[in-house]
Coordinates of C-alpha atoms in Angstrom, one line a residue:
M19 CA 96.3 83.3 94.8
E20 CA 94.0 80.3 94.6
P21 CA 93.7 78.6 91.3
N22 CA 90.4 78.5 89.5
S23 CA 89.1 75.5 87.7
A24 CA 90.0 75.4 84.0
P25 CA 87.4 77.1 81.7
S26 CA 85.1 75.2 79.4
N27 CA 87.3 76.0 76.4
S28 CA 90.4 74.9 78.3
Q29 CA 92.7 74.2 75.5
S30 CA 92.3 77.6 73.8
A31 CA 92.5 79.3 77.2
F32 CA 95.7 77.5 78.2
D33 CA 97.1 78.2 74.8
A34 CA 96.5 81.9 75.4
L35 CA 98.0 81.6 78.9
D36 CA 101.1 79.9 77.5
A37 CA 101.5 82.7 74.9
C38 CA 101.1 85.4 77.6
C39 CA 103.7 83.7 79.8
K40 CA 106.1 83.5 76.9
A41 CA 105.7 87.2 76.2
I42 CA 106.4 88.0 79.9
M43 CA 109.6 85.9 79.8
Q44 CA 110.8 87.8 76.7
K45 CA 110.1 91.1 78.5
M46 CA 112.1 90.0 81.6
G47 CA 115.2 89.1 79.6
P48 CA 117.2 86.4 77.9
V49 CA 117.6 84.0 80.9
A50 CA 115.6 80.8 80.3
I51 CA 112.8 80.1 82.8
E52 CA 114.4 76.8 83.8
D53 CA 117.4 78.9 85.1
W54 CA 115.4 81.4 87.1
R55 CA 116.2 81.8 90.7
V56 CA 114.1 83.2 93.6
S57 CA 115.6 86.6 92.9
D58 CA 114.2 86.5 89.3
Y59 CA 110.7 85.6 90.5
N60 CA 110.9 88.4 93.1
R61 CA 112.0 90.9 90.4
L62 CA 109.0 89.9 88.3
S63 CA 106.6 90.1 91.2
S64 CA 108.0 93.6 92.0
Q65 CA 107.7 94.9 88.5
L66 CA 104.2 93.3 88.1
G67 CA 103.1 94.9 91.3
K68 CA 104.4 98.4 90.4
Q69 CA 102.7 98.3 87.0
T70 CA 99.4 96.6 87.9
K71 CA 99.1 96.8 91.7
V72 CA 98.8 93.0 91.8
Y73 CA 101.6 91.2 93.7
L74 CA 102.1 87.5 93.1
S75 CA 104.0 85.1 95.3
V76 CA 107.0 83.1 94.1
N77 CA 105.1 79.9 94.3
T78 CA 102.2 81.4 92.2
L79 CA 104.6 82.5 89.5
K80 CA 106.3 79.1 89.5
R81 CA 102.9 77.4 89.0
L82 CA 102.1 79.9 86.2
F83 CA 105.3 79.1 84.3
G84 CA 105.1 75.3 85.0
Q85 CA 108.1 75.2 87.3
L86 CA 106.0 74.0 90.3
K87 CA 104.1 70.9 89.5
T88 CA 100.4 70.5 90.6
P89 CA 98.0 67.6 90.3
Q90 CA 95.9 69.6 87.8
R91 CA 97.2 72.3 85.5
Y92 CA 97.1 75.7 87.2
F93 CA 94.7 78.3 85.7
P94 CA 94.8 81.6 87.6
Q95 CA 91.7 83.7 88.5
K96 CA 90.6 86.6 86.4
A97 CA 92.3 89.3 88.5
T98 CA 95.6 87.6 88.0
R99 CA 95.1 87.0 84.3
D100 CA 94.1 90.7 83.9
A101 CA 97.4 91.7 85.6
L102 CA 99.5 89.4 83.4
S103 CA 98.0 90.8 80.2
Q104 CA 98.3 94.4 81.5
F105 CA 102.0 93.7 82.2
I106 CA 102.6 93.1 78.4
G107 CA 100.5 96.1 77.2
Y108 CA 96.9 95.0 77.1
R109 CA 93.9 96.5 78.9
D110 CA 92.8 93.2 80.4
W111 CA 92.7 89.4 79.8
Q112 CA 89.6 89.6 77.5
E113 CA 91.3 92.0 75.1
Y114 CA 94.4 89.8 75.1
E115 CA 92.4 86.7 74.3
L116 CA 90.7 88.5 71.4
V117 CA 94.0 89.7 69.9
N118 CA 95.7 86.3 70.5
A119 CA 92.7 84.5 68.9
A120 CA 92.9 86.8 65.9
A121 CA 96.7 86.1 65.6
Q122 CA 96.0 82.4 65.7
F123 CA 93.3 82.7 63.1
G124 CA 95.8 84.3 60.7
E125 CA 98.5 81.5 61.2
V126 CA 99.2 78.8 58.7
K127 CA 100.9 75.7 60.2
P128 CA 104.0 74.6 58.3
E129 CA 102.8 71.1 57.6
K130 CA 99.8 72.4 55.8
Q131 CA 101.7 74.9 53.6
H132 CA 101.9 72.7 50.5
K133 CA 98.1 71.9 50.7
V134 CA 97.4 75.6 51.0
A135 CA 99.6 76.4 48.0
E136 CA 97.7 73.9 45.8
I137 CA 94.3 75.3 46.9
E138 CA 95.4 78.8 46.3
K139 CA 96.4 78.0 42.7
N140 CA 92.8 76.7 42.0
K141 CA 91.0 79.6 43.7
S142 CA 89.2 82.0 41.4
K143 CA 89.3 85.7 41.8
S144 CA 85.7 85.8 42.9
Y145 CA 86.4 83.3 45.7
R146 CA 89.3 85.5 46.9
K147 CA 86.9 88.5 47.1
Y148 CA 84.6 86.5 49.3
L149 CA 87.5 85.4 51.4
Y150 CA 88.8 89.0 51.8
A151 CA 85.3 90.2 52.6
G152 CA 85.0 87.5 55.3
I153 CA 88.3 88.5 56.8
S154 CA 87.3 92.2 56.8
A155 CA 84.0 91.3 58.5
L156 CA 85.9 89.4 61.2
L157 CA 88.3 92.3 61.7
L158 CA 85.3 94.6 62.1
I159 CA 83.8 92.3 64.7
I160 CA 87.1 92.2 66.6
L161 CA 87.4 96.0 66.5
A162 CA 83.8 96.4 67.7
G163 CA 84.4 93.9 70.5
G164 CA 87.6 95.7 71.4
F165 CA 85.7 99.0 71.6
Y166 CA 83.0 97.5 73.7
I167 CA 85.7 96.1 76.1
W168 CA 87.4 99.5 76.2
K169 CA 84.2 101.2 77.0
S170 CA 83.2 98.8 79.7
T171 CA 86.6 98.7 81.4
N172 CA 87.0 102.5 81.3
G173 CA 83.7 102.9 82.9
P174 CA 81.2 105.8 82.7
T175 CA 82.5 109.3 82.5
G176 CA 81.7 112.1 84.9
I177 CA 81.7 109.9 88.0
K178 CA 83.1 111.6 91.1
L179 CA 83.9 110.3 94.6
I180 CA 82.6 112.8 97.3
C181 CA 83.5 112.9 101.0
E182 CA 80.7 114.8 102.8
N183 CA 82.9 115.7 105.8
P184 CA 86.6 115.5 104.8
F185 CA 87.9 117.5 107.8
G186 CA 87.6 116.0 111.3
N187 CA 89.4 115.3 114.5
V188 CA 90.6 112.0 115.9
P189 CA 88.8 109.7 115.8
H190 CA 86.7 110.6 112.7
T191 CA 83.8 108.9 110.8
A192 CA 83.9 110.0 107.1
V193 CA 81.0 109.6 104.8
F194 CA 81.5 108.9 101.0
K195 CA 79.2 108.8 98.1
L196 CA 79.2 108.9 94.3
K197 CA 78.2 112.0 92.3
S198 CA 77.2 111.9 88.6
K199 CA 75.2 114.1 86.2
S200 CA 73.7 110.9 84.7
V201 CA 72.3 107.7 86.2
I202 CA 75.0 105.2 87.3
K203 CA 74.0 102.0 85.6
D204 CA 76.8 99.7 86.7
R205 CA 76.1 99.2 90.4
D206 CA 78.7 96.4 91.0
G207 CA 81.8 97.8 89.4
F208 CA 82.8 100.5 91.9
K209 CA 84.7 100.3 95.2
I210 CA 86.8 102.5 97.4
D211 CA 90.5 101.8 98.2
F212 CA 91.6 103.4 101.5
M213 CA 95.2 102.3 101.3
D214 CA 96.3 100.8 104.6
E215 CA 93.7 102.7 106.7
A216 CA 90.7 100.5 106.0
L217 CA 89.5 97.6 103.8
Q218 CA 88.3 98.2 100.3
T219 CA 84.6 98.7 100.2
P220 CA 82.0 98.5 97.4
I221 CA 79.9 101.6 96.6
S222 CA 77.0 102.3 94.3
G223 CA 75.0 105.3 93.2
E224 CA 72.4 104.8 95.8
K225 CA 74.7 103.8 98.6
E226 CA 76.7 105.8 101.1
V227 CA 79.8 104.4 102.8
A228 CA 80.9 105.4 106.3
K229 CA 84.5 104.7 107.4
F230 CA 86.0 105.1 110.8
F231 CA 89.6 106.5 111.0
R232 CA 91.5 106.3 114.3
N233 CA 94.8 107.8 113.4
P234 CA 95.9 111.4 112.9
G235 CA 96.8 112.1 109.3
V236 CA 95.6 112.2 105.7
V237 CA 93.8 109.3 104.0
Y238 CA 93.7 109.2 100.2
A239 CA 90.5 107.4 99.3
T240 CA 90.6 106.2 95.6
L241 CA 87.5 105.3 93.7
L242 CA 88.1 102.1 91.6
Y243 CA 86.0 101.0 88.6
H244 CA 86.8 97.3 87.9
D245 CA 90.0 97.8 89.9
K246 CA 91.1 100.8 87.8
P247 CA 91.4 104.2 89.6
V248 CA 88.8 106.8 88.6
D249 CA 89.0 109.5 91.2
T250 CA 90.6 110.3 94.6
V251 CA 89.5 112.4 97.5
S252 CA 91.4 113.2 100.7
V253 CA 90.2 113.0 104.3
Y254 CA 92.0 115.0 107.1
M255 CA 92.2 113.9 110.7
Q256 CA 93.4 117.1 112.2
T257 CA 95.3 117.7 115.5
K258 CA 96.0 120.6 117.8
G259 CA 99.7 120.8 117.4
W260 CA 102.1 117.8 117.7
V261 CA 100.4 114.8 119.3
A262 CA 101.5 111.2 119.8
N263 CA 99.9 107.8 119.3
S264 CA 101.3 104.3 119.1
G265 CA 100.5 100.7 118.3
N266 CA 101.8 97.1 118.0
D267 CA 100.1 96.6 114.6
T268 CA 98.0 98.4 112.0
S269 CA 94.7 97.3 113.4
R270 CA 94.8 99.2 116.7
A271 CA 96.0 102.7 117.7
Y272 CA 96.7 103.9 121.2
P273 CA 96.3 107.7 121.8
I274 CA 99.1 108.8 124.2
A275 CA 98.3 111.4 126.8
G276 CA 94.8 111.8 125.3
L277 CA 96.4 113.3 122.1
K278 CA 97.2 116.5 124.0
P279 CA 99.7 118.8 122.3
L280 CA 103.3 118.1 123.0
N281 CA 106.2 120.6 123.3
P282 CA 107.1 121.3 119.6
K283 CA 110.8 121.9 120.6
H284 CA 111.1 118.5 122.4
I285 CA 108.6 116.0 121.0
Y286 CA 108.8 112.9 123.2
V287 CA 106.8 110.4 125.2
S288 CA 108.1 108.1 128.0
K289 CA 107.7 104.4 128.6
E290 CA 105.4 105.2 131.5
Q291 CA 103.1 107.2 129.2
L292 CA 103.0 104.3 126.7
D293 CA 102.2 101.9 129.6
S294 CA 99.4 104.1 130.8
A295 CA 98.0 104.2 127.2
G296 CA 97.6 100.4 127.3
L297 CA 100.5 99.6 124.9
A298 CA 102.3 96.3 125.3
T299 CA 105.9 97.6 125.3
N300 CA 107.3 94.1 125.6
K301 CA 106.4 93.6 121.9
P302 CA 107.7 95.5 118.9
F303 CA 105.8 98.8 118.5
L304 CA 105.8 102.1 116.7
V305 CA 105.5 105.6 118.2
G306 CA 104.1 108.3 115.8
F307 CA 104.2 112.0 116.2
S308 CA 101.7 113.9 114.0
N309 CA 100.9 117.5 113.3
I310 CA 97.9 117.7 110.9
K311 CA 96.4 121.0 109.7
P312 CA 95.6 122.9 106.5
S313 CA 98.3 125.3 105.1
H314 CA 99.2 127.3 102.1
I315 CA 102.7 125.9 101.9
N316 CA 103.6 124.4 98.5
G317 CA 104.3 120.7 98.8
D318 CA 106.6 120.9 95.8
N319 CA 108.7 123.8 97.0
F320 CA 109.8 123.6 100.7
V321 CA 112.5 122.6 103.1
F322 CA 112.1 120.4 106.2
N323 CA 114.6 120.2 109.1
C324 CA 114.6 118.1 112.2
R325 CA 117.0 116.6 114.7
V326 CA 115.9 113.1 115.8
F327 CA 117.0 110.5 118.4
S328 CA 116.2 106.8 118.3
E329 CA 116.6 104.2 121.0
Q330 CA 118.8 101.1 120.8
S331 CA 117.4 97.9 119.5
R332 CA 114.9 96.4 121.9
P333 CA 113.9 92.7 122.2
G334 CA 112.2 91.4 119.1
T335 CA 113.4 94.3 117.0
Q336 CA 116.6 94.1 114.9
C337 CA 116.1 97.1 112.7
V338 CA 115.1 100.5 114.2
E339 CA 113.5 102.7 111.7
T340 CA 113.0 106.5 111.5
T341 CA 110.3 107.7 109.0
I342 CA 109.4 111.2 107.9
I343 CA 106.1 111.7 106.0
I344 CA 105.1 115.0 104.4
L345 CA 101.3 114.8 103.7
G346 CA 99.9 116.8 100.8
E347 CA 96.4 117.4 99.4
K348 CA 96.9 114.8 96.6
H349 CA 99.9 112.7 97.4
R350 CA 102.7 112.4 100.0
H351 CA 106.5 112.4 100.4
L352 CA 108.0 109.6 102.6
L353 CA 111.5 108.8 103.8
T354 CA 112.3 105.7 105.8
L355 CA 115.8 105.4 107.2
N356 CA 117.6 102.5 108.9
R357 CA 121.0 101.7 110.2
S358 CA 123.6 100.4 107.7
N359 CA 122.9 96.7 108.4
C360 CA 119.2 97.2 107.7
V361 CA 119.1 99.4 104.6
A362 CA 117.1 96.7 102.8
F363 CA 114.1 98.1 104.7
S364 CA 114.8 101.7 103.8
Q365 CA 112.8 103.5 101.1
Y366 CA 111.8 106.8 99.7
K367 CA 108.7 108.1 98.0
F368 CA 108.3 111.5 96.5
S369 CA 104.8 111.7 95.1
E370 CA 104.6 108.9 92.5
K371 CA 108.3 108.2 92.5
R372 CA 109.0 105.3 94.9
V373 CA 112.2 103.3 95.5
L374 CA 112.5 100.3 97.9
G375 CA 115.7 99.2 99.5
S376 CA 114.8 95.6 98.8
E377 CA 115.0 96.4 95.0
Q378 CA 117.8 99.0 94.9
F379 CA 120.7 99.3 97.3
L380 CA 120.2 102.4 99.4
G381 CA 123.4 102.3 101.4
A382 CA 123.7 106.1 101.2
L383 CA 120.6 106.4 103.3
A384 CA 122.2 104.6 106.2
F385 CA 121.3 106.5 109.4
D386 CA 121.9 105.8 113.1
P387 CA 120.5 108.5 115.3
I388 CA 121.0 106.8 118.7
N389 CA 123.1 109.8 119.7
G390 CA 121.1 112.2 117.5
G391 CA 121.0 112.9 113.8
D392 CA 120.0 115.7 111.5
I393 CA 117.5 115.2 108.7
E394 CA 116.9 117.8 105.9
I395 CA 114.4 117.2 103.1
R396 CA 114.5 119.9 100.4
V397 CA 112.0 120.0 97.5
E398 CA 112.5 122.7 94.8
H399 CA 110.0 122.6 91.9
K400 CA 109.5 118.8 92.2
K401 CA 113.2 118.1 92.5
A402 CA 113.9 116.5 95.9
S403 CA 117.1 116.1 97.9
V404 CA 117.9 114.4 101.2
I405 CA 120.7 115.7 103.5
L406 CA 121.7 113.6 106.5
N407 CA 124.0 115.1 109.1
G408 CA 125.0 117.8 106.7
K409 CA 125.8 115.4 103.8
S410 CA 123.7 115.2 100.6
V411 CA 122.8 111.5 100.1
L412 CA 120.0 111.6 97.6
T413 CA 118.6 113.6 94.7
T414 CA 115.6 112.7 92.6
S415 CA 112.6 114.2 90.9
Y416 CA 108.9 113.4 90.3
V417 CA 106.0 114.6 88.1
K418 CA 102.7 114.7 90.1
S419 CA 102.2 117.6 92.5
I420 CA 101.2 116.8 96.0
G421 CA 99.4 120.1 96.4
K422 CA 99.5 122.1 99.6
V423 CA 101.1 120.6 102.7
M424 CA 98.4 119.3 105.1
G425 CA 100.5 117.5 107.7
I426 CA 103.8 116.0 109.0
K427 CA 104.3 112.7 110.6
I428 CA 107.5 111.4 112.3
L429 CA 107.5 107.7 113.1
F430 CA 110.0 105.6 115.2
S431 CA 110.4 101.9 115.8
G432 CA 110.2 102.0 119.6
I433 CA 110.7 105.2 121.6
G434 CA 112.1 108.2 119.7
K435 CA 112.5 111.9 120.1
A436 CA 112.2 114.8 117.6
I437 CA 113.7 118.2 118.3
S438 CA 112.2 121.4 116.8
P439 CA 110.9 120.0 113.4
E440 CA 110.3 122.9 111.0
L441 CA 108.9 122.9 107.5
K442 CA 109.1 126.2 105.5
D443 CA 107.8 127.3 102.1
L444 CA 110.9 128.3 100.0
A445 CA 108.9 131.0 98.1
T446 CA 106.8 132.6 100.8
G447 CA 108.7 131.8 103.9
E448 CA 105.5 130.5 105.6
I449 CA 106.3 128.0 108.4
F450 CA 104.1 125.0 109.0

């Protein structure tokens, strides 16, 4: 984050920032800020990101708390201030400033207490009435201002994000627009977040947005109003059975064998096929196998089984990952597995429930399928379990339904192989 110049009322703004930082330190625990280590700053960054979707670097946090000296006092930009205030329970920075100012207004400094006492003794009852009336008027103004802020930040009601062509093949250009029963007055407050598939893009009532998607899968496009989620729609890049694509980074995708269907009992692509697709195999790369199609299978009540093989570490790659993704209409399940020395990069995500190996030790998820390994994911009424090589290694639960299953993705660091993946509805027996 780049610092902004200090505001015109810098002293009051910095006082509010100091009070906010103090509240954050109290929330994080009893350790004094002077004794914080990098792990403490990383813990704050992680918790802040989970709650507000804003991730701050260690150096930015050190500047905020005055532990990293700068020529001029650091004052963060509005998005950062909003995140800090949201972290301690406020809607945004403007609401926090109002509440903080009101609290400061009500304070009486100790050195002035004896003077105040003398004045209070000489006040008449009528003066007190005027004083109380003035305070009441001030509180009404603060409440009215808070209501205005709440109304403006929550945005207009009844706004929906629409995708005019949500189902397509690969590649696919999807068209998005806003739908509302009333005129959309705020033309600058809306944008669409496409997760990792595309850049955030502004949208208004009169404007359509077209986005190009090159990878098989499901994209969850979220409408944001002043950076707060309002609505979500899904876009499906369908396949004809299991297909393969690959890439060295997230900006380019290489369809393998023209995305022709692979043998579902032996899903594999060779180095020669990767070379012919134009992939630079002398650099770290991913190979992804995808099967994307509509189904009636309940994404909260199914079992998935697959035997996988991964290759040995190749030059430039120390940790070889295996990832299983179950794509639903609304959310997804994700499981990333690593060998025991790399479990810091493991993670699991069942709908809204997400745990990273960098924040919680996931040693039980250690998995090394060089010679083959069996993965089972079982979800029964939003209670999930993971079984690796016949051993139960994880149980958890979540709240938000992912809807019907719309696809499966199996990703490998380097060249991997999947044998007979199967996903079955536990209630109906339908197989994906």
